PDB file of C-alpha atoms in Angstrom:
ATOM      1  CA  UNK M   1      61.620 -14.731  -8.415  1.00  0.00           C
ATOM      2  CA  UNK M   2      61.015 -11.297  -7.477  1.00  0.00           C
ATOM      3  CA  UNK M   3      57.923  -9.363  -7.006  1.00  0.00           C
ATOM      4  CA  UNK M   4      58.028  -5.875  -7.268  1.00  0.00           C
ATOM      5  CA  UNK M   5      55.202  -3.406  -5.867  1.00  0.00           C
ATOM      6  CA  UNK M   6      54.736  -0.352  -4.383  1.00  0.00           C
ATOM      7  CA  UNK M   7      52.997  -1.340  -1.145  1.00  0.00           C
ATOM      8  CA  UNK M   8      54.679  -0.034   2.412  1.00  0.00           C
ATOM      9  CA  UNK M   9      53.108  -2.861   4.375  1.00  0.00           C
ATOM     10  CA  UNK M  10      55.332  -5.619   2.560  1.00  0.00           C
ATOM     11  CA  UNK M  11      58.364  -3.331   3.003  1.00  0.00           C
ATOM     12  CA  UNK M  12      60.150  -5.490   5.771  1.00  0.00           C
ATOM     13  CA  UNK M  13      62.877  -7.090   3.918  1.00  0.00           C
ATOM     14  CA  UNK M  14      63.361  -9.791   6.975  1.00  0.00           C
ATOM     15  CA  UNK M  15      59.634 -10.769   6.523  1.00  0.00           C
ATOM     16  CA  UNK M  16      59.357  -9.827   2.691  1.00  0.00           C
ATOM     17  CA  UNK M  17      62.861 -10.950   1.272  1.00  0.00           C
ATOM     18  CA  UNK M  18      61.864 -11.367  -2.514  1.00  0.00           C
ATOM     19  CA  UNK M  19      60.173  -7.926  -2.571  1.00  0.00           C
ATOM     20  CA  UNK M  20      61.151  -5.036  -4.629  1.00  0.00           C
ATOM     21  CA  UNK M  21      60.198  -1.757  -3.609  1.00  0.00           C
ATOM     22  CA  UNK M  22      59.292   0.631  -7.070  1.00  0.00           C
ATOM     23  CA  UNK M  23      57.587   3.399  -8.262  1.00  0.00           C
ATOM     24  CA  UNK M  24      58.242   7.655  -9.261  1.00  0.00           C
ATOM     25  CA  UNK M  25      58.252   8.302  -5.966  1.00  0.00           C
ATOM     26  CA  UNK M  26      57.425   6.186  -2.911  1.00  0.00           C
ATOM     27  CA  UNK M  27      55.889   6.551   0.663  1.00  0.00           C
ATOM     28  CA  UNK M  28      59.159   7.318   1.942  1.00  0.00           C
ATOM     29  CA  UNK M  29      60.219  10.109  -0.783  1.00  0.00           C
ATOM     30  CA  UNK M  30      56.657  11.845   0.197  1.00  0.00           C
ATOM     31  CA  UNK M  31      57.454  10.934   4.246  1.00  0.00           C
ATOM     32  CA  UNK M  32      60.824  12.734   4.322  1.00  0.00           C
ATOM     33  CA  UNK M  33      59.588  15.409   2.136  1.00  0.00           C
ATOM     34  CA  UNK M  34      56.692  16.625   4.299  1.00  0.00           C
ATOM     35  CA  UNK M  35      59.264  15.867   7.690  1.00  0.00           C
ATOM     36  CA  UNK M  36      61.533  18.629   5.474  1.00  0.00           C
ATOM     37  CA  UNK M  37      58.787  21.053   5.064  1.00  0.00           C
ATOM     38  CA  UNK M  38      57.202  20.977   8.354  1.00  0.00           C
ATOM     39  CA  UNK M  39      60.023  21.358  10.480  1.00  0.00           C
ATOM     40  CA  UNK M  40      61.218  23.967   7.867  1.00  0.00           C
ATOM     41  CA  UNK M  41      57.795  25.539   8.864  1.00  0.00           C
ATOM     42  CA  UNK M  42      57.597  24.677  12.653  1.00  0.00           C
ATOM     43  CA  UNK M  43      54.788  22.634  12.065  1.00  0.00           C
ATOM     44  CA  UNK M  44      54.230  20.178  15.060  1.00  0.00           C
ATOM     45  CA  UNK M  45      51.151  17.587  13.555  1.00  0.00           C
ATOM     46  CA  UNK M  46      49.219  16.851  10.556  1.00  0.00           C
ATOM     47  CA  UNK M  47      45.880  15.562   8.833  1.00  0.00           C
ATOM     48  CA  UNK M  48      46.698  13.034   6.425  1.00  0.00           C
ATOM     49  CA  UNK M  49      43.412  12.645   4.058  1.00  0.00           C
ATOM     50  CA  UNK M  50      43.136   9.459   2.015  1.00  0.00           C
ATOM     51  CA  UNK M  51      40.909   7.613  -0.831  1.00  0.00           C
ATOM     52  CA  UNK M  52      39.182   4.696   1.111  1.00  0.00           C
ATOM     53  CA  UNK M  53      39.986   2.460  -2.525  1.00  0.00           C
ATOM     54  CA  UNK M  54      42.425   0.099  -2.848  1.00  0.00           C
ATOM     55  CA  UNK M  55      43.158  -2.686  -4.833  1.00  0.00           C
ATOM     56  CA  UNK M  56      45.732  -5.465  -5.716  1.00  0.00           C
ATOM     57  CA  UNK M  57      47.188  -2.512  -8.730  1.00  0.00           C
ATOM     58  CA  UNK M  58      46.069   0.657  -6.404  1.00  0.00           C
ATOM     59  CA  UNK M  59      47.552   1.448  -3.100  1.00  0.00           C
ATOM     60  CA  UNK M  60      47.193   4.831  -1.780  1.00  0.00           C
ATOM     61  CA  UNK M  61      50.220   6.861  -0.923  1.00  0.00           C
ATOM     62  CA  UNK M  62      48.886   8.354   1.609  1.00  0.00           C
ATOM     63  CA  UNK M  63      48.149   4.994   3.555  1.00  0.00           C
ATOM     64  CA  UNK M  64      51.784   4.617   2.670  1.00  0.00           C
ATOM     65  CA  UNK M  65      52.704   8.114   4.252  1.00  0.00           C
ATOM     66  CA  UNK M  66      50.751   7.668   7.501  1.00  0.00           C
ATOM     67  CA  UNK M  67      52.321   4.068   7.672  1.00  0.00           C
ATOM     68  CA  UNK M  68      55.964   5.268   7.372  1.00  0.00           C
ATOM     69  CA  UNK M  69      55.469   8.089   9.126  1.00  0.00           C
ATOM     70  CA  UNK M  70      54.270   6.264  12.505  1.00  0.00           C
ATOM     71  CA  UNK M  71      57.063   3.355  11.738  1.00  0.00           C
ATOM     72  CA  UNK M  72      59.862   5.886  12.359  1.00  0.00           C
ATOM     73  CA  UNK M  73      58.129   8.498  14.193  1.00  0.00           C
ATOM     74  CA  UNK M  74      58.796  11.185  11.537  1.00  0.00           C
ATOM     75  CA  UNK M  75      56.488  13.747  12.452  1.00  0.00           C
ATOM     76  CA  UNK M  76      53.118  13.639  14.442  1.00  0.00           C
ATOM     77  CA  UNK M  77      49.821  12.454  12.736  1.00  0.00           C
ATOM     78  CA  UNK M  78      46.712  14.624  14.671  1.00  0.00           C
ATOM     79  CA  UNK M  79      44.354  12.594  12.241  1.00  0.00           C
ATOM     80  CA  UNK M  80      44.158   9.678   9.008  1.00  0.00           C
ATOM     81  CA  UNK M  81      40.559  10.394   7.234  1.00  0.00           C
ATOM     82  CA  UNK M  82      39.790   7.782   4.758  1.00  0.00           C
ATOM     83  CA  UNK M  83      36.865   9.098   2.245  1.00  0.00           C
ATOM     84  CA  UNK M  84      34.944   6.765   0.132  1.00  0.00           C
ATOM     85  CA  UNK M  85      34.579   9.523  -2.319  1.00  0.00           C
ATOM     86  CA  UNK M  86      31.351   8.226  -3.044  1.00  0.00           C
ATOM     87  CA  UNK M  87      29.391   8.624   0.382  1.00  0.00           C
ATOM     88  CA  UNK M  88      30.975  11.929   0.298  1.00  0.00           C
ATOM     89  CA  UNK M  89      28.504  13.086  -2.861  1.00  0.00           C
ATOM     90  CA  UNK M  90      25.974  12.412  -0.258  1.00  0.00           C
ATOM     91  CA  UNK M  91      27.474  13.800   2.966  1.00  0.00           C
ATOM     92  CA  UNK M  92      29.204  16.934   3.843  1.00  0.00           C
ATOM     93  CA  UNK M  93      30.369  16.087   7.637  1.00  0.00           C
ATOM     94  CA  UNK M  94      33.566  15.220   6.313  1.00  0.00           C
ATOM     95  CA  UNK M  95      34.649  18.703   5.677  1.00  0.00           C
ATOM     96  CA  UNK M  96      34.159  19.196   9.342  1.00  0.00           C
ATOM     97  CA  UNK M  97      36.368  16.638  10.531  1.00  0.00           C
ATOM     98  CA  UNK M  98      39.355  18.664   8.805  1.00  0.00           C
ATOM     99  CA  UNK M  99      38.701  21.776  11.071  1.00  0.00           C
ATOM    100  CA  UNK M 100      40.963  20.754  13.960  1.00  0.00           C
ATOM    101  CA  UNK M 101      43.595  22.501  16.002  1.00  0.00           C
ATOM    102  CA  UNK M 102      45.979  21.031  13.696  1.00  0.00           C
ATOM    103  CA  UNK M 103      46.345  23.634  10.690  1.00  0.00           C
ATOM    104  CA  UNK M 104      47.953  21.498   8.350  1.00  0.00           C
ATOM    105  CA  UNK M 105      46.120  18.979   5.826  1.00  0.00           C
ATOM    106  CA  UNK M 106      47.609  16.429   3.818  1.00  0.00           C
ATOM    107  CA  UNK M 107      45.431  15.247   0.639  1.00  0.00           C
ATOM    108  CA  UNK M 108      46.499  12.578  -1.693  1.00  0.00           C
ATOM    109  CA  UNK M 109      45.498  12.928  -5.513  1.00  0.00           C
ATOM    110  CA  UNK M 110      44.379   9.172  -5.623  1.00  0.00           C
ATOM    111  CA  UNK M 111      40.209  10.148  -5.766  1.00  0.00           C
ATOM    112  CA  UNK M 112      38.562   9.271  -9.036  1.00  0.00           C
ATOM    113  CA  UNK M 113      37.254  12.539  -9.017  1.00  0.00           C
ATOM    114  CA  UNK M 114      39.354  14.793  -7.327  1.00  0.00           C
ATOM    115  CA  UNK M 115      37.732  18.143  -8.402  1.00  0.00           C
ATOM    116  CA  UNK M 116      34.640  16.801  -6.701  1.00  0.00           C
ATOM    117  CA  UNK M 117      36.487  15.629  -3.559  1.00  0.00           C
ATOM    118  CA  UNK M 118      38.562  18.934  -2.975  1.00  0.00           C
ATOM    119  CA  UNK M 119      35.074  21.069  -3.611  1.00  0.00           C
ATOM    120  CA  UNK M 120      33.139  18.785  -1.164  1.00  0.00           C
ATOM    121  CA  UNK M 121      36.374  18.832   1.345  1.00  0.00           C
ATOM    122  CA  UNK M 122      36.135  23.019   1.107  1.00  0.00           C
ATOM    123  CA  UNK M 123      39.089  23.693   0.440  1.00  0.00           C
ATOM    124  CA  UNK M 124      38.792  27.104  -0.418  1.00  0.00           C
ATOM    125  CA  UNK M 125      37.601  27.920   3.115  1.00  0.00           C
ATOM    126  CA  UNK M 126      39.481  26.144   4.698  1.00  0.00           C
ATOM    127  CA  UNK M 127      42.481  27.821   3.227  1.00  0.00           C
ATOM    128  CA  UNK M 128      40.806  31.080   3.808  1.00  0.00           C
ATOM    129  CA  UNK M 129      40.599  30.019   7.727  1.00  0.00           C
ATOM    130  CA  UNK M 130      44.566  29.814   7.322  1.00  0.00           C
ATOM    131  CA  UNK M 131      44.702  25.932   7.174  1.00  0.00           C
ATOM    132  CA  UNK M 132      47.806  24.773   5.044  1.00  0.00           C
ATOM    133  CA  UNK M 133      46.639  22.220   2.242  1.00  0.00           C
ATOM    134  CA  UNK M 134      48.907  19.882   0.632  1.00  0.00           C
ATOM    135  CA  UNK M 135      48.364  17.864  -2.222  1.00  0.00           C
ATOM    136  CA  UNK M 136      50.556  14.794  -2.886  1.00  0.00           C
ATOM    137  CA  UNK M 137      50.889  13.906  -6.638  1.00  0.00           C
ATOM    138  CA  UNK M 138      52.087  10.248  -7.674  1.00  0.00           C
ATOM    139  CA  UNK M 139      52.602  11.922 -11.060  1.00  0.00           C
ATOM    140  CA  UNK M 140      54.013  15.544 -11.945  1.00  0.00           C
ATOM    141  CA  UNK M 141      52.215  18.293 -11.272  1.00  0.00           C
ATOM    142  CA  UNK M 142      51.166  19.739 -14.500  1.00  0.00           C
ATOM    143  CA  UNK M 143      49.321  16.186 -14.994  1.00  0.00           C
ATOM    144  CA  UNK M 144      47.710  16.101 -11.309  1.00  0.00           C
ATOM    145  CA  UNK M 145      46.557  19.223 -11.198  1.00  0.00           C
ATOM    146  CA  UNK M 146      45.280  20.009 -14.719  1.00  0.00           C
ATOM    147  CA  UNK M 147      41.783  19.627 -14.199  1.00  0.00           C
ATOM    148  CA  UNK M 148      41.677  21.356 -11.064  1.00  0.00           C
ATOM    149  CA  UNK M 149      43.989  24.484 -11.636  1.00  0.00           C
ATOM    150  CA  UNK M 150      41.364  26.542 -10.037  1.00  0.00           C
ATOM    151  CA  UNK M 151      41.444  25.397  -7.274  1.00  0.00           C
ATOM    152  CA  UNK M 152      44.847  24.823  -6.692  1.00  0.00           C
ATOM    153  CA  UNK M 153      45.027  28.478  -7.375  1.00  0.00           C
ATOM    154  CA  UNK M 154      42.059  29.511  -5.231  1.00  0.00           C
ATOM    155  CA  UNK M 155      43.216  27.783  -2.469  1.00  0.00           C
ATOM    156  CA  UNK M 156      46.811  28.008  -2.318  1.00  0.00           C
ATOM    157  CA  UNK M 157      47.183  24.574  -2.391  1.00  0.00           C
ATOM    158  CA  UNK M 158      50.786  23.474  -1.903  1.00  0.00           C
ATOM    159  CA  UNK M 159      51.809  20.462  -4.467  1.00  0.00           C
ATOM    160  CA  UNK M 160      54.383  17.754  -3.409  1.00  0.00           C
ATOM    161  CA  UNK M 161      55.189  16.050  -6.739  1.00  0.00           C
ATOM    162  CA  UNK M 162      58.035  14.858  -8.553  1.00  0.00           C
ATOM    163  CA  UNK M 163      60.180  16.189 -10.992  1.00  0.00           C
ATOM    164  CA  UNK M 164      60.785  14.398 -14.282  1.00  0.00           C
ATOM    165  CA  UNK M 165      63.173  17.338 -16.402  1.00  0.00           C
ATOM    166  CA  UNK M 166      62.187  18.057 -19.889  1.00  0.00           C
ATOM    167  CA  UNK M 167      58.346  15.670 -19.468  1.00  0.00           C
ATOM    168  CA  UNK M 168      57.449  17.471 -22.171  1.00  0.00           C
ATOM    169  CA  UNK M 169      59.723  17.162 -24.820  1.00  0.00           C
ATOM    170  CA  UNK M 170      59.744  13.519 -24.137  1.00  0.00           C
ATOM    171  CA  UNK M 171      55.730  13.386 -23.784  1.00  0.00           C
ATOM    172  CA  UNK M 172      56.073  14.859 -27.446  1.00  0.00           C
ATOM    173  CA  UNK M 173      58.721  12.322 -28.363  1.00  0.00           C
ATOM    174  CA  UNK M 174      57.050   9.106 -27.273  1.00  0.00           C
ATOM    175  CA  UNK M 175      54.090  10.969 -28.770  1.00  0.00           C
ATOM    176  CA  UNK M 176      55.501  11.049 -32.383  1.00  0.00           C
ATOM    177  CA  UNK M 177      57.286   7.326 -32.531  1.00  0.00           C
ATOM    178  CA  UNK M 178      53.578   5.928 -31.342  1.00  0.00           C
ATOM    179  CA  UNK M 179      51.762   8.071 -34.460  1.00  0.00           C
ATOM    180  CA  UNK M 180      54.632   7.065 -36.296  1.00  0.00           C
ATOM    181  CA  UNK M 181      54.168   3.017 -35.429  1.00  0.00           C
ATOM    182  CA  UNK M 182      50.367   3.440 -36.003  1.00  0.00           C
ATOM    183  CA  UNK M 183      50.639   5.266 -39.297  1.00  0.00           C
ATOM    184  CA  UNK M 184      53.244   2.446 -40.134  1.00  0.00           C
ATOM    185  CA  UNK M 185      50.690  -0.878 -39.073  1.00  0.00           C
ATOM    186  CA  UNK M 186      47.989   0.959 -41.095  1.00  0.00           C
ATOM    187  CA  UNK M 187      49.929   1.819 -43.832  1.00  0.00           C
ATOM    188  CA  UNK M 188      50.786  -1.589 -43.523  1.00  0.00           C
ATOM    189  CA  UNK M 189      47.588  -3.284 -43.532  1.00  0.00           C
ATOM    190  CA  UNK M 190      46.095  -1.564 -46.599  1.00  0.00           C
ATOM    191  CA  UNK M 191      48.849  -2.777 -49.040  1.00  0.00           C
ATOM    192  CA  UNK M 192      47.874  -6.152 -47.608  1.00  0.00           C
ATOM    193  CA  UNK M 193      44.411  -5.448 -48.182  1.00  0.00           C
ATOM    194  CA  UNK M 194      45.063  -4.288 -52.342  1.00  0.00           C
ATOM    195  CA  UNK M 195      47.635  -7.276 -52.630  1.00  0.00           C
ATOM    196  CA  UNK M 196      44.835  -9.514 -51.775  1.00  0.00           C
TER     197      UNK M 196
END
């Protein structure tokens, strides 16, 4: 039997032999792309910021960045903030926990309410105090970020996301069989309902 999850803990294959790494993009995707942009940029350390949540179906992949990235020494974490985006209605000290030497901050898009999060985490200001913000997407971007365009915009946020080529069209495709299959059961169950 295999068991397939998305979880970088379980990723030893001598310890974990039956387990299946999956997902759009994984830990080590994200890893290797933020190693490419920061030495692209000269950019010695990072802030990874994370959703304190996690369940048995949610892992975040942030927590899955931060653990790659320290298991083969890709680039140098300065600071991992976990936010219970809850307590952080409440509390603003957060926000000042980002403003460190390190000018680079890593956000990943698994908050319930990321609008809130990125307003409370002053983003804005810290982008106008020339900190880099990066926002890792599990999905694609136009999905991630489409309650929260403004700020993307306001802040210069950079996205990391994947690609999936023509999302659309097939969004619209998979969009018309599943009308088409509902139309079809009702259709269905009315001439079931006149027969009897």
């Amino acid at each position: 039997m295999i068991r397939a999850v998305a979880n970088p803990i379980i990723s030893d294959q001598d310890v974990y032999p039956t387990v299946v790494q999956f997902g759009r993009t994984s830990a080590l995707d994200f890893t290797y792309a933020i190693k490419s942009l920061i030495d692209y940029l000269n950019i010695t350390s990072v802030v990874l910021v994370s959703s304190t949540e996690s369940s048995f179906d949610h892992y975040s992949i942030v927590a899955g960045i931060e653990q790659t990235a320290k298991q083969q020494r890709s680039f140098r974490i300065d600071k991992f903030i976990e936010i219970n985006e809850y307590m952080l209605r409440e509390n603003k000290i957060i926000a000042e926990k980002l403003r460190t030497t390190t000018s680079t901050i890593i956000i990943g898009d698994d908050f319930n309410d990321l609008g809130m999060v990125l307003r409370n985490l002053e983003v804005i200001s810290l982008s106008d105090d020339h900190y880099m913000i990066i926002l890792i997407c599990n999905q694609i971007s136009e999905i991630c970020t489409n309650s929260i365009k403004h700020i993307v915009a306001d802040a210069s946020i950079i996205i990391l996301a994947p690609i999936i080529e023509q999302y659309k069209v097939m969004a619209n495709k998979l969009s018309e069989r599943l009308n088409f299959t509902i139309k079809e059961v009702q259709f269905h169950n009315k001439r079931v309902n006149d027969i009897n």
